[in-house]
Short mmCIF file of C-alpha atoms in Angstrom, two decimals:
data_model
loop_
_atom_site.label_atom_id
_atom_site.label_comp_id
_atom_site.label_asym_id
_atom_site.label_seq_id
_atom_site.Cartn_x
_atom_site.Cartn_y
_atom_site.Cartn_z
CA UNK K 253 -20.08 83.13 20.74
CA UNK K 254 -16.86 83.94 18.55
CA UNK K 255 -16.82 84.00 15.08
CA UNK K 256 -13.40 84.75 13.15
CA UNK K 257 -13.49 84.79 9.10
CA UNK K 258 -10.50 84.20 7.53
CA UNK K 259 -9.61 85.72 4.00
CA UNK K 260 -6.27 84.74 2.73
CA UNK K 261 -5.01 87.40 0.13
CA UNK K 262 -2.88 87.63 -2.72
CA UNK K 263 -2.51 90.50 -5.21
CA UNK K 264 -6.56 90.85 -4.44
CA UNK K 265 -6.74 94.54 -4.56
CA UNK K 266 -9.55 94.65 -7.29
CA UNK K 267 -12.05 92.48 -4.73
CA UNK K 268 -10.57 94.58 -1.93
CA UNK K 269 -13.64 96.37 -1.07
CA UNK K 270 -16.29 94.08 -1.72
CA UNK K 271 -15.11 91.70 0.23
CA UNK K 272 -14.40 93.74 3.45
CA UNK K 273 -17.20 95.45 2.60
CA UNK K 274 -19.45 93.25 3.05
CA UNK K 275 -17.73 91.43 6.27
CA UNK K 276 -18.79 95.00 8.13
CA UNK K 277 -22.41 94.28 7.70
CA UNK K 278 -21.88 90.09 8.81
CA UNK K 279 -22.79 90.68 12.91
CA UNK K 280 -21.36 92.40 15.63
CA UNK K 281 -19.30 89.25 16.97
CA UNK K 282 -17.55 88.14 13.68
CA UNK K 283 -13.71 89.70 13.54
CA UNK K 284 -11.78 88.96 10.59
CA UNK K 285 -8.19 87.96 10.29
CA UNK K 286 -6.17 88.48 7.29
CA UNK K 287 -3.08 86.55 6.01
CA UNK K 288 -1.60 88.28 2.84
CA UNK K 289 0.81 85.94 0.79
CA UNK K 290 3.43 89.08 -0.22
CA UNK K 291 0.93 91.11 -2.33
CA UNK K 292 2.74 93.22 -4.95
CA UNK K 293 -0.26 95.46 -6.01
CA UNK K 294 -1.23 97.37 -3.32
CA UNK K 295 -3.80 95.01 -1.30
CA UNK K 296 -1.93 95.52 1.61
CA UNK K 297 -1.89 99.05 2.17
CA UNK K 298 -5.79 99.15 0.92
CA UNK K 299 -6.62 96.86 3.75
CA UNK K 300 -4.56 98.44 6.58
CA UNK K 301 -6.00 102.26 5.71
CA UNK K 302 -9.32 101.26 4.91
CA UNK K 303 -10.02 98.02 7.04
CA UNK K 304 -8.22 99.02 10.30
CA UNK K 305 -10.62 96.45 12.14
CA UNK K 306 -9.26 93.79 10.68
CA UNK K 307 -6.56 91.54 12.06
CA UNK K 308 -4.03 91.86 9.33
CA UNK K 309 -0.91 89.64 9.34
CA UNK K 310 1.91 89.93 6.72
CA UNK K 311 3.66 86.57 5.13
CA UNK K 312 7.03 87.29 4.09
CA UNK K 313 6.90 84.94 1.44
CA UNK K 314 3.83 83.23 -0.41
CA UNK K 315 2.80 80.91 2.26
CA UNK K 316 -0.27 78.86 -0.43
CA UNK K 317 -3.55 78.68 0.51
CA UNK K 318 -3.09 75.91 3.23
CA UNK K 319 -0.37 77.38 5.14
CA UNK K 320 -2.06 80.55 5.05
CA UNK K 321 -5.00 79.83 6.17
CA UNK K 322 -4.25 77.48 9.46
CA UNK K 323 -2.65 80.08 10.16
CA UNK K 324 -5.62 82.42 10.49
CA UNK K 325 -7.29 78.83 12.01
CA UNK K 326 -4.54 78.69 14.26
CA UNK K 327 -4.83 82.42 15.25
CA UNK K 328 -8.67 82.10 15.72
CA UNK K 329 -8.63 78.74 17.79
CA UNK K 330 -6.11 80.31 20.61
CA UNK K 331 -9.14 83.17 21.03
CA UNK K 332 -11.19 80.88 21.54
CA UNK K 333 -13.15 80.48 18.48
CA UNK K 334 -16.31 78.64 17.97
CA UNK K 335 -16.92 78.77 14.19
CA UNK K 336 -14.40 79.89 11.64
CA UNK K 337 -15.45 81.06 8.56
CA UNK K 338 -13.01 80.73 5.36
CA UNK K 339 -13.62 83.26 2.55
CA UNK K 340 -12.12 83.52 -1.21
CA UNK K 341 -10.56 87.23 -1.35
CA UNK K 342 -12.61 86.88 -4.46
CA UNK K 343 -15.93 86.86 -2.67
CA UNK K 344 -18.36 88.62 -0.73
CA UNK K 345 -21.25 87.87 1.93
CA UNK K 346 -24.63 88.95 2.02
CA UNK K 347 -25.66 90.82 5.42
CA UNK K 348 -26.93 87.36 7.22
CA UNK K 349 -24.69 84.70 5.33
CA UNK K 350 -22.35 84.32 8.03
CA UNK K 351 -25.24 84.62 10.98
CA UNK K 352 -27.58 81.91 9.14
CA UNK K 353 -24.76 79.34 8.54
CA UNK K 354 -24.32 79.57 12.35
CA UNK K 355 -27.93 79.57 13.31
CA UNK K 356 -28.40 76.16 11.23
CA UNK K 357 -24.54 74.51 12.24
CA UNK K 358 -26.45 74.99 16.15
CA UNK K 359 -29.47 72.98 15.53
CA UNK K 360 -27.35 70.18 13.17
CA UNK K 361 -24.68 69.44 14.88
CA UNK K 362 -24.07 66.21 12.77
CA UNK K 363 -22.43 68.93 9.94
CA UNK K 364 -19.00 70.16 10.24
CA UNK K 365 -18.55 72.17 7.02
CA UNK K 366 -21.45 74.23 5.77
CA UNK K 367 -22.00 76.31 2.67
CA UNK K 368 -24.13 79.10 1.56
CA UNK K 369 -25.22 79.50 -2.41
CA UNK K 370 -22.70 80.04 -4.49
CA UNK K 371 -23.69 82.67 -6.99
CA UNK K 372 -21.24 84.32 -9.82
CA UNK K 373 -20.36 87.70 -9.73
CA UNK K 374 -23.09 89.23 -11.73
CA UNK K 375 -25.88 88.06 -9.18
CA UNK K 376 -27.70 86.49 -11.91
CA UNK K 377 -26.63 82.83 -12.29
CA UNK K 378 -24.84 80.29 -9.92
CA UNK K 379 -21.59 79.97 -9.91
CA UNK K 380 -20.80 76.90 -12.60
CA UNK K 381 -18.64 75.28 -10.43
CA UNK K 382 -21.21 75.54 -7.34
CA UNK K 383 -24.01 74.58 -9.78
CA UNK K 384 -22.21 70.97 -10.34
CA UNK K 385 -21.85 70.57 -6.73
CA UNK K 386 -25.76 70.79 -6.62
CA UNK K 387 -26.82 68.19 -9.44
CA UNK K 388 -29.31 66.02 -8.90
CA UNK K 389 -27.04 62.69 -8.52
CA UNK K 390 -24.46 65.10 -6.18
CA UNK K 391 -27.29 66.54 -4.19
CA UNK K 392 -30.75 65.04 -4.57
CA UNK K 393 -33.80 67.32 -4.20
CA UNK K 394 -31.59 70.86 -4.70
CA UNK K 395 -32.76 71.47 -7.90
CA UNK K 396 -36.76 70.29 -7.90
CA UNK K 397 -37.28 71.85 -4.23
CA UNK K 398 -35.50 75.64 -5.60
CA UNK K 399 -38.18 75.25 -8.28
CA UNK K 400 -41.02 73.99 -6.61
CA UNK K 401 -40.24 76.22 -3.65
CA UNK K 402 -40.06 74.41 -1.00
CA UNK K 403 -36.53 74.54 -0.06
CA UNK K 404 -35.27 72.64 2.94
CA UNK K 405 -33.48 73.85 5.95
CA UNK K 406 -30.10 72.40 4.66
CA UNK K 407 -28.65 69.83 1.90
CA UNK K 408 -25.79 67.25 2.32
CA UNK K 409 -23.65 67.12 0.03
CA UNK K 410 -20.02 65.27 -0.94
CA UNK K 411 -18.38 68.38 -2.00
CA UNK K 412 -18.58 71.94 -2.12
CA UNK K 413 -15.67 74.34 -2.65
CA UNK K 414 -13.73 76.53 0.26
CA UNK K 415 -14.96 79.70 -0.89
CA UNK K 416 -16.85 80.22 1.60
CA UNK K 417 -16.50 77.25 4.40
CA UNK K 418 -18.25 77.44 8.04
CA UNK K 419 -16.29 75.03 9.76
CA UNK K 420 -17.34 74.00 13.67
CA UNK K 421 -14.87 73.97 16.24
CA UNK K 422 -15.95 70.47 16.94
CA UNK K 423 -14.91 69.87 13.55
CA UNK K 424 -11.39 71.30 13.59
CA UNK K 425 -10.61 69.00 16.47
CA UNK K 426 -12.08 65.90 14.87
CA UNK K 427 -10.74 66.51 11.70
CA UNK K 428 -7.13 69.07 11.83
CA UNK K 429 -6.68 71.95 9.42
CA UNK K 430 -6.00 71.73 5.72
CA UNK K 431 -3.15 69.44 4.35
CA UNK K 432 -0.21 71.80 3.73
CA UNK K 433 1.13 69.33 1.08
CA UNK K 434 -1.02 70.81 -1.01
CA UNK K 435 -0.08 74.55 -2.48
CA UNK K 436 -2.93 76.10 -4.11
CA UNK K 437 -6.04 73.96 -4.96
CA UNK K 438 -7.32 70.68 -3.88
CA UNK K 439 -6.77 70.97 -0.15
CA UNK K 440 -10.51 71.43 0.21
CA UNK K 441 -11.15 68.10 -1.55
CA UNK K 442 -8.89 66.13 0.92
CA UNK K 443 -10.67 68.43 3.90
CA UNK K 444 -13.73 66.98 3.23
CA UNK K 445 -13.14 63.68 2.26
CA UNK K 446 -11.72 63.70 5.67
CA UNK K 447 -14.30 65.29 7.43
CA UNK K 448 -16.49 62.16 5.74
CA UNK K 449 -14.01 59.43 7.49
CA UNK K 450 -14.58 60.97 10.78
CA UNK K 451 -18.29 60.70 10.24
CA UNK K 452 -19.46 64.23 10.00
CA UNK K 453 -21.47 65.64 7.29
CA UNK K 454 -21.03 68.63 4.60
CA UNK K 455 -23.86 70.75 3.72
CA UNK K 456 -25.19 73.51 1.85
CA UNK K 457 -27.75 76.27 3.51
CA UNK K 458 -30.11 77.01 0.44
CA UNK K 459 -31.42 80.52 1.88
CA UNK K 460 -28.34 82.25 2.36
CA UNK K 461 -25.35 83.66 -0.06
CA UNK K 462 -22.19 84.78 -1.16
CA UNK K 463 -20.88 85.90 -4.74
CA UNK K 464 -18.08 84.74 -6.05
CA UNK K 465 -16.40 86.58 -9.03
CA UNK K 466 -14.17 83.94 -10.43
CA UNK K 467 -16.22 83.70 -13.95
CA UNK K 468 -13.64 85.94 -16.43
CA UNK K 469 -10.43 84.34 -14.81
CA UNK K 470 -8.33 82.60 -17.31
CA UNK K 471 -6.98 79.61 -16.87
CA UNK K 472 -3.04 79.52 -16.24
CA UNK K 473 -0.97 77.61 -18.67
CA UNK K 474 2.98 78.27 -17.86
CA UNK K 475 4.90 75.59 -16.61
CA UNK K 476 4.48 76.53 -13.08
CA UNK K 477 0.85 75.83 -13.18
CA UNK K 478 0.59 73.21 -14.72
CA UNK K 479 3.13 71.03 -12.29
CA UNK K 480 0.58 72.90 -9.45
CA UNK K 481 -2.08 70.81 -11.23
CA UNK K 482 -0.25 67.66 -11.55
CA UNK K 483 0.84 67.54 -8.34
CA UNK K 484 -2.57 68.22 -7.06
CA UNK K 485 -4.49 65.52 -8.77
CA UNK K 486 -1.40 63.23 -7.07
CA UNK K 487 -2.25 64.25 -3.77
CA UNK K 488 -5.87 64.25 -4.60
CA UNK K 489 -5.59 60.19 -5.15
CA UNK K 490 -2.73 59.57 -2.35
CA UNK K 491 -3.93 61.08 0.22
CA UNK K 492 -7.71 60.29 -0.22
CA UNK K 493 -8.72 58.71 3.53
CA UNK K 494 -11.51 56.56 2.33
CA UNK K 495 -9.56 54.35 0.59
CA UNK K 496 -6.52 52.54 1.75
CA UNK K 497 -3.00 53.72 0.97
CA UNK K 498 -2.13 50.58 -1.01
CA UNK K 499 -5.29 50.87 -3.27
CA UNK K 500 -4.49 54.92 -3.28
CA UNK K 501 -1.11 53.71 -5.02
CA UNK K 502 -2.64 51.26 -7.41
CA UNK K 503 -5.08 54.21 -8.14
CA UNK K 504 -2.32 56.47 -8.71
CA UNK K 505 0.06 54.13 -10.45
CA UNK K 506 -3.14 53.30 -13.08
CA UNK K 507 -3.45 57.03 -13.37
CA UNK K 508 -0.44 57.85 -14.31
CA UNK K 509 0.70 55.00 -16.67
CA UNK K 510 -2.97 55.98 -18.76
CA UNK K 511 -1.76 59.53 -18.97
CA UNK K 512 1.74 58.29 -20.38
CA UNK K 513 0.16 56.05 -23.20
CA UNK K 514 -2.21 58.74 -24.31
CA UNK K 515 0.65 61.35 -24.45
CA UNK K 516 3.11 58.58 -26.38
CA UNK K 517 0.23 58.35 -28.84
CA UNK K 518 -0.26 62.11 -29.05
CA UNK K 519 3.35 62.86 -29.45
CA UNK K 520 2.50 64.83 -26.01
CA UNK K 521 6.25 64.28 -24.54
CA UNK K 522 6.30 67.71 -22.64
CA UNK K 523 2.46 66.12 -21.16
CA UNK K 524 4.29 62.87 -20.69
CA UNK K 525 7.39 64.83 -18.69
CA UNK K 526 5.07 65.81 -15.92
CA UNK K 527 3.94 62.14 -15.44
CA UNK K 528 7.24 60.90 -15.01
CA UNK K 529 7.97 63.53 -12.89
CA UNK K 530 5.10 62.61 -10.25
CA UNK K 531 6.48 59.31 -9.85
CA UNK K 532 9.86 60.88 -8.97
CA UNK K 533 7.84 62.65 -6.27
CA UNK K 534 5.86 59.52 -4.96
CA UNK K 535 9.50 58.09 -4.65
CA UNK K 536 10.76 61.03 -2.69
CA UNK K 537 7.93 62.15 -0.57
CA UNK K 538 6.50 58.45 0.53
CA UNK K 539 7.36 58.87 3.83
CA UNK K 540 5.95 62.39 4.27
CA UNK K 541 2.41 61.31 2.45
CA UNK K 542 2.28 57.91 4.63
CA UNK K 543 2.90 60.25 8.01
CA UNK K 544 0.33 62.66 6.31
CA UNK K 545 -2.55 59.77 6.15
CA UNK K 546 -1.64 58.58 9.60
CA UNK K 547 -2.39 61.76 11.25
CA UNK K 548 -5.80 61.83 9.94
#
């Protein structure tokens, strides 16, 4: 059996060695490959000298978090891989997180993105975002059986981030890689709303965990990000496979024209600049997000 993780890194020196770390203690069979999006502080050469067994692959220019990481997909599929595992450079595993995920994915086929517990980086909370993925109206019974201990083999659930993703190879060729129209952020969303139209399941293995140190990040709020942000929830709504494309652009349409009220009445008109400016890119990218649902 062949396991590949795949850690996409960008100016991630301070996680460096937790993450890698921990990857030495995940099995015997799981190699990691590396793509690095033009780090400027060092993560490269930490990896190289101190990680030599990992597959590292330089990007000559920031590639995003899709790209990146069908690359790595790509990489791992032509050795024959039968589980890829994506990881946050931000995170770490446990010594049987990757192991368990594959022991379960064997017995329920019907899954073809799994998830361990999400916890924050202190080790003594979930992480928030996780712990929303986990409610009871998102995933019934989480909550009472942890406290009542008596935990299930596995939970379905709609969503879970791609911090830590076990995806089946079964999967990948049902379902494709991540939608490279998306940059940074909301690829994962699309991924599994995807993974839902070709009728497999998404699931999260209670006994099993990674941490995730994302809690004392700040929020971006230049220019740059924000359009990131826009232009994600656009592709969020456009490219959402359970719904037709003609609804997706009534959706969108309704979207946008609420967001351009509220920011007339607010006086918001750099707010109401980026709304415009997603309709210029509906206009010029049609084509490329109609050929983008058709493929899945």
């Amino acid at each position: 059996m062949k396991i590949f993780v795949i850690v996409v890194t960008y100016n991630g020196l301070v996680w460096v060695d937790r993450c890698f770390g921990s990857l030495r203690n995940a099995g015997a069979n799981v190699r990691t490959i590396v793509i690095d999006n033009g780090s400027t502080d060092g993560t490269q050469a930490r990896i190289i000298n101190d990680y030599p067994e990992v597959h590292f692959v330089q990007s000559a220019t920031n590639l995003g978090f899709s790209k990146a990481n069908n690359l790595g997909i790509s990489m791992a599929d032509e050795e024959g891989a039968d589980y890829v595992f994506l990881l946050n450079q931000d995170a770490w595993v446990e010594t049987n997180t990757i192991q368990r995920l594959v022991e379960v994915a064997q017995r329920h086929p019907e899954y073809g993105v799994l998830s361990p517990v999400h916890l924050d980086g202190t080790y003594k909370a979930l992480d928030y975002g996780f712990s929303i993925y986990v409610t009871p109206e998102a995933c019934p019974g989480f909550y009472s059986d942890t406290y009542l201990h008596q935990l299930k083999e596995l939970y379905e659930v709609k969503f879970v981030n791609a911090a830590a993703w076990l995806i089946t190879k079964e999967c990948i060729k049902k379902v494709g890689v991540l939608e490279t129209l998306f940059f940074f952020y909301g690829e994962d969303f699309n991924y599994l709303q995807r993974v839902r139209f070709h009728q497999l399941k998404i699931g999260v293995v209670p006994d099993c965990t990674i941490c995730h140190n994302r809690e004392d990040r700040k929020e971006k709020t230049t220019d740059a990000a924000i359009k990131i942000g826009e232009r994600m929830k656009t592709l969020m709504v456009l490219l959402n496979v359970l719904d037709s494309f003609p609804k997706c652009i009534l959706s969108f349409i309704k979207m946008r024209i609420s967001a351009i009220i509220t920011s007339t009445y607010k006086l918001e008109f750099k707010k109401m600049k980026y709304d415009l400016a997603e309709f210029i890119y509906l206009a010029g990218y049609f084509n490329k997000i109609k050929k983008a649902r058709k493929k899945y």
